[in-house]
Coordinates of C-alpha atoms (C1' of nucleotides) in Angstrom, one line a residue:
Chain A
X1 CA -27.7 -32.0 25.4
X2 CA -25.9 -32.2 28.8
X3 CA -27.3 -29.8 31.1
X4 CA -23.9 -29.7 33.5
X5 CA -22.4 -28.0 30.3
X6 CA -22.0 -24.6 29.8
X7 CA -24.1 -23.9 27.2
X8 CA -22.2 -22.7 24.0
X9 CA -23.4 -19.6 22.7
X10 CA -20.9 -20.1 19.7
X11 CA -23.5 -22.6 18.2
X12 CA -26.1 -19.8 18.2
X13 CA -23.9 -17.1 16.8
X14 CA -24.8 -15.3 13.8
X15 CA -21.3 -14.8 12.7
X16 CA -20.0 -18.5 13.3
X17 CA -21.0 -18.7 9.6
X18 CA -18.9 -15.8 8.3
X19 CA -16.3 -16.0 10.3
X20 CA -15.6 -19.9 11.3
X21 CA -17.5 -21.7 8.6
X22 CA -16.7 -25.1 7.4
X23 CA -16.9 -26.3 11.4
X24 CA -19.1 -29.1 12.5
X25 CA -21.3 -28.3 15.7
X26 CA -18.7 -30.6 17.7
X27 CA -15.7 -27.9 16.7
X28 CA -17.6 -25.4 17.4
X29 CA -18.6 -26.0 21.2
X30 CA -15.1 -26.8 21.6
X31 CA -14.3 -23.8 20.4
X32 CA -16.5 -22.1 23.1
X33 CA -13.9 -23.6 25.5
X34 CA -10.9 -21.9 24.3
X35 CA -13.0 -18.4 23.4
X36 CA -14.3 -15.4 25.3
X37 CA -15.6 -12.2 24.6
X38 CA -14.0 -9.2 25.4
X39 CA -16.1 -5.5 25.3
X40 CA -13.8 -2.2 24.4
X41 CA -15.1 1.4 25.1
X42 CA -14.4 3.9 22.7
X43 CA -10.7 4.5 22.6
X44 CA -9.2 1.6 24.1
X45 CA -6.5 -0.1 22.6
X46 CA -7.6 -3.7 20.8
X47 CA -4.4 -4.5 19.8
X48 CA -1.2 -2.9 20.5
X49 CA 2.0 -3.0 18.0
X50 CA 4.3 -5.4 19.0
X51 CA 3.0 -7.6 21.8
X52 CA 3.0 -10.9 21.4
X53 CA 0.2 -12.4 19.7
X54 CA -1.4 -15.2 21.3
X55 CA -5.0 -15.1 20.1
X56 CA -7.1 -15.2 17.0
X57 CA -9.8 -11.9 17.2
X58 CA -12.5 -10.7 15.2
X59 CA -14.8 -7.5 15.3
X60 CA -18.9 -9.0 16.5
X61 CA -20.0 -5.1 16.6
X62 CA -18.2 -1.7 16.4
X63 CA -16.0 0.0 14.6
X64 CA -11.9 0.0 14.4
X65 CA -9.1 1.6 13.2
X66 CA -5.8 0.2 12.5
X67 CA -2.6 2.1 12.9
X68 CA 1.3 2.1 13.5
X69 CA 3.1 4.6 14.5
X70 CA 5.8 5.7 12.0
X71 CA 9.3 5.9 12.5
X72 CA 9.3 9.5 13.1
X73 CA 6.4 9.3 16.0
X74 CA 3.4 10.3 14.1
X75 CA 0.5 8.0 13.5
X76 CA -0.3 6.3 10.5
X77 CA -3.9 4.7 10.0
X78 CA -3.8 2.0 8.0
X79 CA -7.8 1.0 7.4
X80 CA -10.7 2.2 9.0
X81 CA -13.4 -1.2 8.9
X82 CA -16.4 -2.7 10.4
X83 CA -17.0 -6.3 11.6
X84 CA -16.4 -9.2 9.7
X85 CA -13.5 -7.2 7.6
X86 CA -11.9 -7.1 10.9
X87 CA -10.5 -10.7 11.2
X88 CA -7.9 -10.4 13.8
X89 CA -4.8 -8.5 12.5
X90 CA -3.4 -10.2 9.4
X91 CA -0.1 -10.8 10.6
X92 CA -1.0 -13.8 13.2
X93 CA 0.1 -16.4 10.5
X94 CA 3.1 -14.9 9.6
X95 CA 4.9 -12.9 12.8
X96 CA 5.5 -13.7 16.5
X97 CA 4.3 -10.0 17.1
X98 CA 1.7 -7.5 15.9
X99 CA 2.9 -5.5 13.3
X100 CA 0.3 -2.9 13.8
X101 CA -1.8 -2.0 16.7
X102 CA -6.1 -1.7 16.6
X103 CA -8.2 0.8 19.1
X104 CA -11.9 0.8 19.1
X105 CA -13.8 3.9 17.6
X106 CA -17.2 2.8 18.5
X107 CA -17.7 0.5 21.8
X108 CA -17.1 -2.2 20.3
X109 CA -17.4 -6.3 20.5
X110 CA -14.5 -8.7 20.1
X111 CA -14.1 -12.3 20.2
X112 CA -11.5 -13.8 21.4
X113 CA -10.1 -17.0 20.9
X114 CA -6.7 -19.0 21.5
X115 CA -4.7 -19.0 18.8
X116 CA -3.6 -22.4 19.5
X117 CA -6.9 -23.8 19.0
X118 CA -7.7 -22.2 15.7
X119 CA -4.2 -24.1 14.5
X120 CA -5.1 -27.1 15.7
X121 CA -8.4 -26.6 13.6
X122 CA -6.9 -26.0 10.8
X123 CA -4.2 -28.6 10.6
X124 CA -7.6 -31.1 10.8
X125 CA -10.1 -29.5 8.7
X126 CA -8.7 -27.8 5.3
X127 CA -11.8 -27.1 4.8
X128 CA -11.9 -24.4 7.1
X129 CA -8.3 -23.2 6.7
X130 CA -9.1 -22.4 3.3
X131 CA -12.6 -20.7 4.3
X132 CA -10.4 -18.6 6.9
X133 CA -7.4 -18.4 4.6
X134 CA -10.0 -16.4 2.0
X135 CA -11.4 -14.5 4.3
X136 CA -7.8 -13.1 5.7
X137 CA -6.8 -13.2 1.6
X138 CA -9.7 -10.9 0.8
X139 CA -8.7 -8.4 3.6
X140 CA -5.4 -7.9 2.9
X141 CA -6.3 -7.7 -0.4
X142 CA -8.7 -4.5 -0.1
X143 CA -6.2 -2.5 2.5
X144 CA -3.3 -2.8 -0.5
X145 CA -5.9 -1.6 -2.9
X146 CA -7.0 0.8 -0.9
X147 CA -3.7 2.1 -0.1
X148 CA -2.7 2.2 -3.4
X149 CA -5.9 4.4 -4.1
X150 CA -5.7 7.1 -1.8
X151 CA -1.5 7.0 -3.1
X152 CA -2.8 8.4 -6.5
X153 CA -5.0 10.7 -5.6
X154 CA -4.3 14.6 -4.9
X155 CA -5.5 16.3 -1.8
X156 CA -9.2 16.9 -3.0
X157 CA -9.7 13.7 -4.1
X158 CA -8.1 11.4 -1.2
X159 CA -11.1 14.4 1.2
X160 CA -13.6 12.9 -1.1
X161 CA -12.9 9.2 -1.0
X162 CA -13.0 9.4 2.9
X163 CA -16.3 10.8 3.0
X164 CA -17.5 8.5 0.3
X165 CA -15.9 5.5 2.1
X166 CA -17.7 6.2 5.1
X167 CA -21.1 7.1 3.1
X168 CA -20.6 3.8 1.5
X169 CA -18.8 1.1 3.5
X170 CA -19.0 2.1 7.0
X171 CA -22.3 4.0 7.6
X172 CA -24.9 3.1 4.3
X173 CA -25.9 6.9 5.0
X174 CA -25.2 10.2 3.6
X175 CA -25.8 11.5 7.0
X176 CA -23.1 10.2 9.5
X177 CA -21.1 11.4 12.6
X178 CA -17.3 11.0 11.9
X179 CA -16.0 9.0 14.6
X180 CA -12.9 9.9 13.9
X181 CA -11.2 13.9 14.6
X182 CA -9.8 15.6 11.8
X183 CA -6.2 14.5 12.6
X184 CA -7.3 11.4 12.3
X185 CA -8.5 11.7 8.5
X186 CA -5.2 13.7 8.3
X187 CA -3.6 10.6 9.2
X188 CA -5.5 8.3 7.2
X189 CA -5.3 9.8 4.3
X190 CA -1.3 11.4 4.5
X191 CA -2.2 14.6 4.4
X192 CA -1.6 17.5 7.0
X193 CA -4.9 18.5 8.9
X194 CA -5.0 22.3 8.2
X195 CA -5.8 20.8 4.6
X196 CA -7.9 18.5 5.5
X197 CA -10.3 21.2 7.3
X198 CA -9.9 23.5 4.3
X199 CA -10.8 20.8 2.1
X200 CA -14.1 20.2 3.8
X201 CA -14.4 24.1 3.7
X202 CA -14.4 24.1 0.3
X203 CA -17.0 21.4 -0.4
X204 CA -19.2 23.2 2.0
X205 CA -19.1 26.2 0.0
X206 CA -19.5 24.5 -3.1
X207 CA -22.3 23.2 -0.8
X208 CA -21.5 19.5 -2.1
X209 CA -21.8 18.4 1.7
X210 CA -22.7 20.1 4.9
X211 CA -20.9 20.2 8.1
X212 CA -22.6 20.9 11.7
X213 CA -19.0 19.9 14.0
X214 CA -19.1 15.6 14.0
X215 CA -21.3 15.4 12.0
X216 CA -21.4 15.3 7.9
X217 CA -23.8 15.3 5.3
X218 CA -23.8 14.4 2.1
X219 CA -25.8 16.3 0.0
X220 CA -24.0 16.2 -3.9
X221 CA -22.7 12.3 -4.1
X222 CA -22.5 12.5 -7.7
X223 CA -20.0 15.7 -7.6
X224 CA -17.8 13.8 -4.7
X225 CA -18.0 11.0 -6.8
X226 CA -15.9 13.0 -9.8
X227 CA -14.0 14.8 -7.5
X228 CA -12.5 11.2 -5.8
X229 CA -11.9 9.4 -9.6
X230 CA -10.9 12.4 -11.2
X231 CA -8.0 13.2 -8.3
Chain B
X1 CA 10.4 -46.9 -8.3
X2 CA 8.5 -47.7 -11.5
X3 CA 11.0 -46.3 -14.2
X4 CA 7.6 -46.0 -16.6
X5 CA 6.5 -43.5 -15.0
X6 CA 7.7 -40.2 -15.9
X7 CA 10.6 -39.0 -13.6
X8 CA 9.3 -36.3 -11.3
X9 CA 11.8 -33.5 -10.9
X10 CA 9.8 -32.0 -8.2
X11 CA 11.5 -34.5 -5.5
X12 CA 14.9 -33.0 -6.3
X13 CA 13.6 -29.3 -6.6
X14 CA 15.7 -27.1 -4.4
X15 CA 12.5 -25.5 -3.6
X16 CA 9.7 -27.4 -2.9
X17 CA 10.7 -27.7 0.2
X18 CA 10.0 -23.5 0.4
X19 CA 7.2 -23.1 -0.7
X20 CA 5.5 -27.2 -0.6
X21 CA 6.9 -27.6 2.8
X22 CA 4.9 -30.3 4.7
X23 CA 4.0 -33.0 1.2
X24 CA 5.3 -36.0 2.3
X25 CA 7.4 -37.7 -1.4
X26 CA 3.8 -39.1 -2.8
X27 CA 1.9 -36.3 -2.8
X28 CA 5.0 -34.2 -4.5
X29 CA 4.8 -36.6 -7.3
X30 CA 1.4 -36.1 -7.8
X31 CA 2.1 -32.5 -8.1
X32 CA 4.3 -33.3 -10.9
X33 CA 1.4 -34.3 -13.0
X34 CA -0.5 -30.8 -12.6
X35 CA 2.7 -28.5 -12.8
X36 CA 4.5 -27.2 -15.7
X37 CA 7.8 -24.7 -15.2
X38 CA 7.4 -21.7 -18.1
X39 CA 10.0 -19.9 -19.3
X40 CA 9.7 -15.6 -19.4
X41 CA 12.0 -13.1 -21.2
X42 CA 12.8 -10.1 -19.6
X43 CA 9.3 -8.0 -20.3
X44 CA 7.4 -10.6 -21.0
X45 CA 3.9 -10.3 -19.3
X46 CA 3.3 -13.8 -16.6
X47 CA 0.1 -12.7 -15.3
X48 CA -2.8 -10.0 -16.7
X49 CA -4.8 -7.5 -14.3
X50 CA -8.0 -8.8 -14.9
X51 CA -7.3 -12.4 -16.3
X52 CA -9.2 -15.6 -15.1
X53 CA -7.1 -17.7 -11.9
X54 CA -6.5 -21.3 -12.8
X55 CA -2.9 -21.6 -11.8
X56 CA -0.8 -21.2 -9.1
X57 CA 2.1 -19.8 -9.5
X58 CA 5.4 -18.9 -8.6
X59 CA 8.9 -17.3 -8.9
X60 CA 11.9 -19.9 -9.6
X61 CA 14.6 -17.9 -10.7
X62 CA 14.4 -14.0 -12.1
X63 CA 13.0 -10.8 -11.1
X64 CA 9.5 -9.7 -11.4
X65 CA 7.5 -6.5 -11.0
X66 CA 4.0 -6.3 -9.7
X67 CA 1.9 -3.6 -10.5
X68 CA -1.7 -2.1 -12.0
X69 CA -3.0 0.2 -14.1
X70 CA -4.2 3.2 -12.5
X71 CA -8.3 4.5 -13.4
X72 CA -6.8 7.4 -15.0
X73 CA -4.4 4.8 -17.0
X74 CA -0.9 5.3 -15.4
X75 CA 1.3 2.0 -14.2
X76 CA 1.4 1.4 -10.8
X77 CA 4.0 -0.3 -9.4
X78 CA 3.6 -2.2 -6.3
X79 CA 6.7 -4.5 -5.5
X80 CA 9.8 -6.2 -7.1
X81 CA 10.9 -9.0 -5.7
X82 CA 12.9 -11.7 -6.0
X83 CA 12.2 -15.9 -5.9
X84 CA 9.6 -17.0 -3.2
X85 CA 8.9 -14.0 -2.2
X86 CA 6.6 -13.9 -4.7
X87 CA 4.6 -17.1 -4.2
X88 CA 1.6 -16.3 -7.2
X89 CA -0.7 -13.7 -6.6
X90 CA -2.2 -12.5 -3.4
X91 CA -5.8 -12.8 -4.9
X92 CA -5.8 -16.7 -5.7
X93 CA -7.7 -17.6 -2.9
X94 CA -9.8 -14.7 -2.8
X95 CA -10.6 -13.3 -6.3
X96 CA -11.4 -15.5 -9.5
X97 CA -9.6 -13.4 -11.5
X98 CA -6.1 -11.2 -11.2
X99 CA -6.0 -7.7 -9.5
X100 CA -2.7 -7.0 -10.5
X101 CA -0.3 -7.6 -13.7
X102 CA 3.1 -9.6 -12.9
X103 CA 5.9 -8.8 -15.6
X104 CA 9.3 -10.4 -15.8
X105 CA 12.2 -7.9 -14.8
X106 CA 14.9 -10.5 -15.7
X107 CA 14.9 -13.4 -17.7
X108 CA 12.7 -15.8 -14.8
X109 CA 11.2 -19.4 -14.8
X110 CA 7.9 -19.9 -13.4
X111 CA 6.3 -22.9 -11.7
X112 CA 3.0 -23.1 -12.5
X113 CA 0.5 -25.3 -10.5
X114 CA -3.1 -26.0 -11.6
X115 CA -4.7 -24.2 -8.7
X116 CA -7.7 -27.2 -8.2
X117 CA -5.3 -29.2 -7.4
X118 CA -3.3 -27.2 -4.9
X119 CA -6.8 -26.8 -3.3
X120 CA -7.7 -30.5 -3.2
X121 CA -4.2 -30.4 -1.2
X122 CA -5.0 -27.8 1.0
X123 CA -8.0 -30.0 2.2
X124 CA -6.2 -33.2 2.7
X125 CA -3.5 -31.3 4.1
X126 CA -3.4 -29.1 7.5
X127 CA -0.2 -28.8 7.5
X128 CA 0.7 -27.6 3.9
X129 CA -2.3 -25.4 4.2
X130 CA -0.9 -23.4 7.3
X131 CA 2.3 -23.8 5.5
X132 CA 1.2 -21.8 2.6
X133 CA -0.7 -19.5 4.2
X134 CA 2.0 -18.6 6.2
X135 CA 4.1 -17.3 3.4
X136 CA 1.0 -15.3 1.4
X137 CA 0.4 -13.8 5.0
X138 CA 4.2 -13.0 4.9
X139 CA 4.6 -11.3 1.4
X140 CA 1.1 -10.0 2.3
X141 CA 2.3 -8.1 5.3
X142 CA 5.6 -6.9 3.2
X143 CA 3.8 -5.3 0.5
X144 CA 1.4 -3.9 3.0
X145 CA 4.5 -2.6 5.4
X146 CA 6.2 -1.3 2.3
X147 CA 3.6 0.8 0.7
X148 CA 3.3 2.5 4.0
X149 CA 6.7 3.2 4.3
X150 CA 7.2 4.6 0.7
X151 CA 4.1 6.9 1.2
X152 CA 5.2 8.6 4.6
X153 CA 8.1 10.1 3.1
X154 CA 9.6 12.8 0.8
X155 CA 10.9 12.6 -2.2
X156 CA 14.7 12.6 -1.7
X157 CA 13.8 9.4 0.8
X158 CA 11.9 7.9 -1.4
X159 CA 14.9 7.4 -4.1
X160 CA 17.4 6.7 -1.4
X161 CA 14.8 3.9 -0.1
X162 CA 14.6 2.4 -3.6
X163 CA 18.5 2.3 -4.1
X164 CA 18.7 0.7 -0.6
X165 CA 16.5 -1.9 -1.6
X166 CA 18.0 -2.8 -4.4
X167 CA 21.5 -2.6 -2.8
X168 CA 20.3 -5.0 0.4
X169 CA 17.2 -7.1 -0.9
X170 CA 17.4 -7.6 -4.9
X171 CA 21.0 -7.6 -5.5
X172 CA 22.8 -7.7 -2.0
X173 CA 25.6 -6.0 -3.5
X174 CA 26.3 -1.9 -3.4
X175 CA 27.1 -1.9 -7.3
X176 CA 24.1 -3.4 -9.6
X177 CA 22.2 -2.7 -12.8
X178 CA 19.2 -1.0 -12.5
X179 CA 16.6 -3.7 -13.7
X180 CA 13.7 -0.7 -14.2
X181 CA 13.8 2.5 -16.3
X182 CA 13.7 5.6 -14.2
X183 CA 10.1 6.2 -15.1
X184 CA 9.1 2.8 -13.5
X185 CA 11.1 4.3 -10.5
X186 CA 9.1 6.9 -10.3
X187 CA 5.8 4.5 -10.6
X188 CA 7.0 2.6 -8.3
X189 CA 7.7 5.3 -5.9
X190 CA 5.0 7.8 -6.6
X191 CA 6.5 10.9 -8.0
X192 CA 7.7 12.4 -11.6
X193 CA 10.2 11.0 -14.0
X194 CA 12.0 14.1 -13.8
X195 CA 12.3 14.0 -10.1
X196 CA 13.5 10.7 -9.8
X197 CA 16.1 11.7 -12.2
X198 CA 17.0 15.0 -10.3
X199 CA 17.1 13.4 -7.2
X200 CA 19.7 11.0 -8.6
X201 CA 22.0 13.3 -9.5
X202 CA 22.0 15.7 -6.6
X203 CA 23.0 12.1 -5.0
X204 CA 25.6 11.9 -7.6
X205 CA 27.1 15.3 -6.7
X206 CA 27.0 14.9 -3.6
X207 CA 29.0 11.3 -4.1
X208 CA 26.4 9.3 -2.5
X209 CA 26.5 7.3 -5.4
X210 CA 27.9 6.6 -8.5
X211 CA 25.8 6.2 -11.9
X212 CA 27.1 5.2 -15.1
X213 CA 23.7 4.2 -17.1
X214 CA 21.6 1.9 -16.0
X215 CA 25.0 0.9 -13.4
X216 CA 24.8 2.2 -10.0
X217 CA 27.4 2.2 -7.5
X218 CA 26.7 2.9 -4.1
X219 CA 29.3 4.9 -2.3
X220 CA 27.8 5.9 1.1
X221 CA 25.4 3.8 2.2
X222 CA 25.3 5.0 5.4
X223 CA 24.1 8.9 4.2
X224 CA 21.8 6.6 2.0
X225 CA 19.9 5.6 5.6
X226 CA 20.4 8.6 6.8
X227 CA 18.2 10.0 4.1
X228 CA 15.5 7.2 3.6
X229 CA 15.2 7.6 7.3
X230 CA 14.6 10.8 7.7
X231 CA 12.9 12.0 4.2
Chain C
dC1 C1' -15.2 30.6 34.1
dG2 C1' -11.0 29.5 32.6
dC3 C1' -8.0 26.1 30.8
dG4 C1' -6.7 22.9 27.1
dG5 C1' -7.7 20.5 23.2
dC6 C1' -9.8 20.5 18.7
dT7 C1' -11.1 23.3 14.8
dT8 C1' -10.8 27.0 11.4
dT9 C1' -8.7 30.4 8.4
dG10 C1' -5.1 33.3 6.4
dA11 C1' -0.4 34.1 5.1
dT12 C1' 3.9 32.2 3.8
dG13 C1' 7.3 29.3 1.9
dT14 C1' 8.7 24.6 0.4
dT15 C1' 8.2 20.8 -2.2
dC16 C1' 7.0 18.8 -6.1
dA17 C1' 4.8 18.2 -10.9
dT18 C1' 4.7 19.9 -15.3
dC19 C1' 6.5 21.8 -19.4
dA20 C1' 10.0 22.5 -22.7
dA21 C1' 14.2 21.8 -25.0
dG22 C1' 18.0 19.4 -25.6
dT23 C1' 21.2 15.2 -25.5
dA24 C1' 22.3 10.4 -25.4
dA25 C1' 21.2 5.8 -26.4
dA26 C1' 18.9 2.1 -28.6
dG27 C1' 16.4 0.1 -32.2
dT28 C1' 15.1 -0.2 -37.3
dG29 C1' 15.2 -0.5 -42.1
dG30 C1' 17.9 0.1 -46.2
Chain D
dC1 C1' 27.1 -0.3 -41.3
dC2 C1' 25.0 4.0 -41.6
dA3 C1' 21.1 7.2 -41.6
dC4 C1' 16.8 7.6 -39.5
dT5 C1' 13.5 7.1 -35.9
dT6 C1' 12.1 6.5 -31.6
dT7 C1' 12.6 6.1 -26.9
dA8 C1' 15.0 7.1 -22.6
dC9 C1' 17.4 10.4 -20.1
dT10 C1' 18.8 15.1 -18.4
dT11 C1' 18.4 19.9 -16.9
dG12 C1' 16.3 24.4 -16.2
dA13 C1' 12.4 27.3 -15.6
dT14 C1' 7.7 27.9 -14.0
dG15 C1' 3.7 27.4 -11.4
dA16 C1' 0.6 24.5 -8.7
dA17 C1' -0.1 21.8 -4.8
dC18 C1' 0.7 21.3 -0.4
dA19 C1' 2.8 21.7 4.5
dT20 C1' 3.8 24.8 8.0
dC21 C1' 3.2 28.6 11.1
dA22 C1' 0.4 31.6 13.5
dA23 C1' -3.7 33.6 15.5
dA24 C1' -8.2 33.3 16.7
dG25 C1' -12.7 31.0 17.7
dC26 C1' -15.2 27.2 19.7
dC27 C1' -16.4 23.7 22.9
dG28 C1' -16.4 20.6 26.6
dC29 C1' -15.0 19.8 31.2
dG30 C1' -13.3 20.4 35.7

DNA sequence: CGCGGCTTTGATGTTCATCAAGTAAAGTGG
DNA sequence: CCACTTTACTTGATGAACATCAAAGCCGCG
């Protein structure tokens, strides 16, 4: 190694794997030249709905939601995901602009890397357009299916497939702060909030989960379990 | 050219240059070899929710509806669409087997590509991959855009959204035949038979539209936007 | 300590699905 | 080609599911 280099953290990465496999240790310290890493507090806007895209991102740590606002003003959360599912927004091979915009709800890590470059990688290396092509595939894949679920369900069931998506996919705990308000569920899940809160009410009393403000626990995951197929 | 060999009618396609955009002439006659073109009757069943993935496929003439089966055994309509728009499934790259059931609307013709060999292209070949990509990523976002459109409004503007886009993206013309019963309206929509039906007339009385059958004339379009808009 | 935002709950009305009963249309077999 | 069956369509009546509105409690923050 030459020591006048910057040395290329990219090489030591635990999610070059994942996210950029297929690449030979020569692509991937040139990929440290056209990437940086970018750190968002709680809140802040990732992405925002139609700016120009000009880089390829992905989620290292924290948690995101993505959104658009609807035609009538109100917001509409599209997915709710950790790292790895995050892989940029999925429109960067397909529009000029983002369709959809992405704000942190955790502090959360992002890597950031020239869109450019990740073209020119892929025009060279199939083998890695086709890694990233199924990882982008598999994505979009789970946010139709998704939507399509909560579509189906009625109003108790779409309360207890939130809870059970973030018991499952998002925390791997029955105990959990929502790090989302209840709007925000509201919005997720197309439903007005007053419901949402009476919803949760309701599974309290049945005592199939118990609420101290933020945070939830699951206590019945069986009954939720019924409640979300069943709805 | 050797006239032993078979002729290749790929090189003439109209298409290829949609969907196989980027094979230079030798590589499109090798695709001859691994494609066949199938022939669907209106109903007939091209692809089966749950089926193994061994082809790629996609959409030469016709009309095709894309939906699932719901847990609780309901159809679930996802898109309609026309010709290149639907380039195969979404899930080639990214499941082995089919999430989703493809049926033919109209009478259609399918090219069907063994999907190995598209792979073995998308290595040798930057270009086509990004190429390809490009348009899943495209119907992708579509499907995605229209699902959350559908599911943030009311009932009246989700029938005047449907009859819009058959009017402006199936038929491009404001009288057509209705290529779906009115109960796969309302499972493609999300709401009751009856509704669909109700809705429907109230447009008729209030001459938004015309119906005669499964023939539908669209009077006011403008009230039509109007309505899909705001509902 | 007081203001503003988030949460909670009840009351009310709207929107929508469901049920039922009837009509039209489209197959089906003799 | 007609009687028969089945399937699609239509409309009204009813009740359930849900949004909306309003009022009050809670909590963090300046």
């Amino acid at each position: 190694m030459n020591d006048k280099k910057k040395p290329c953290n990219c090489v030591e990465c635990d999610f070059k794997d994942i996210v950029f496999s297929y690449l030979d240790e020569g692509s991937i310290e040139e990929l440290c030249l056209h990437k940086e890493e970018q750190f968002f507090r709680k809140g802040e806007v990732i992405n925002h709905e139609g700016e120009k895209i000009s880089n390829f991102k992905y989620l290292k740590s924290g948690l995101v939601k993505l959104y658009r606002r609807t035609p009538s003003g109100e917001e509409q959360i599209i997915t709710i995901t950790r790292p790895f599912e995050f892989v940029s927004n999925m429109s960067i091979f397909s529009e000029e602009r983002y369709q959809y915009s992405v704000s942190a709800l955790e502090d959360s890590e992002v890597c950031v890397v020239q869109l450019d470059f990740i073209k020119e990688l892929f025009l060279r290396n199939g083998a890695f357009a086709m890694g990233l092509l199924s990882r982008i595939s598999t994505i979009n894949d789970k946010i139709i299916r998704q939507t399509l679920d909560i579509r189906q369900k009625n109003l108790v069931g779409r309360v207890a497939f939130v809870l059970l998506y973030f018991t499952n996919e998002i925390f791997n705990s029955r105990v959990f702060d929502l790090p989302v308000s209840r709007k925000e569920i509201a919005d997720y899940i197309g439903m007005s909030t007053a419901n949402v809160i009476r919803t949760l009410s309701e599974f309290r009393k049945e005592e199939i989960i118990r609420v101290f403000g933020k945070t939830i626990e699951v206590v019945d995951i069986n009954k939720l379990e019924i409640i979300s197929k069943r709805g």
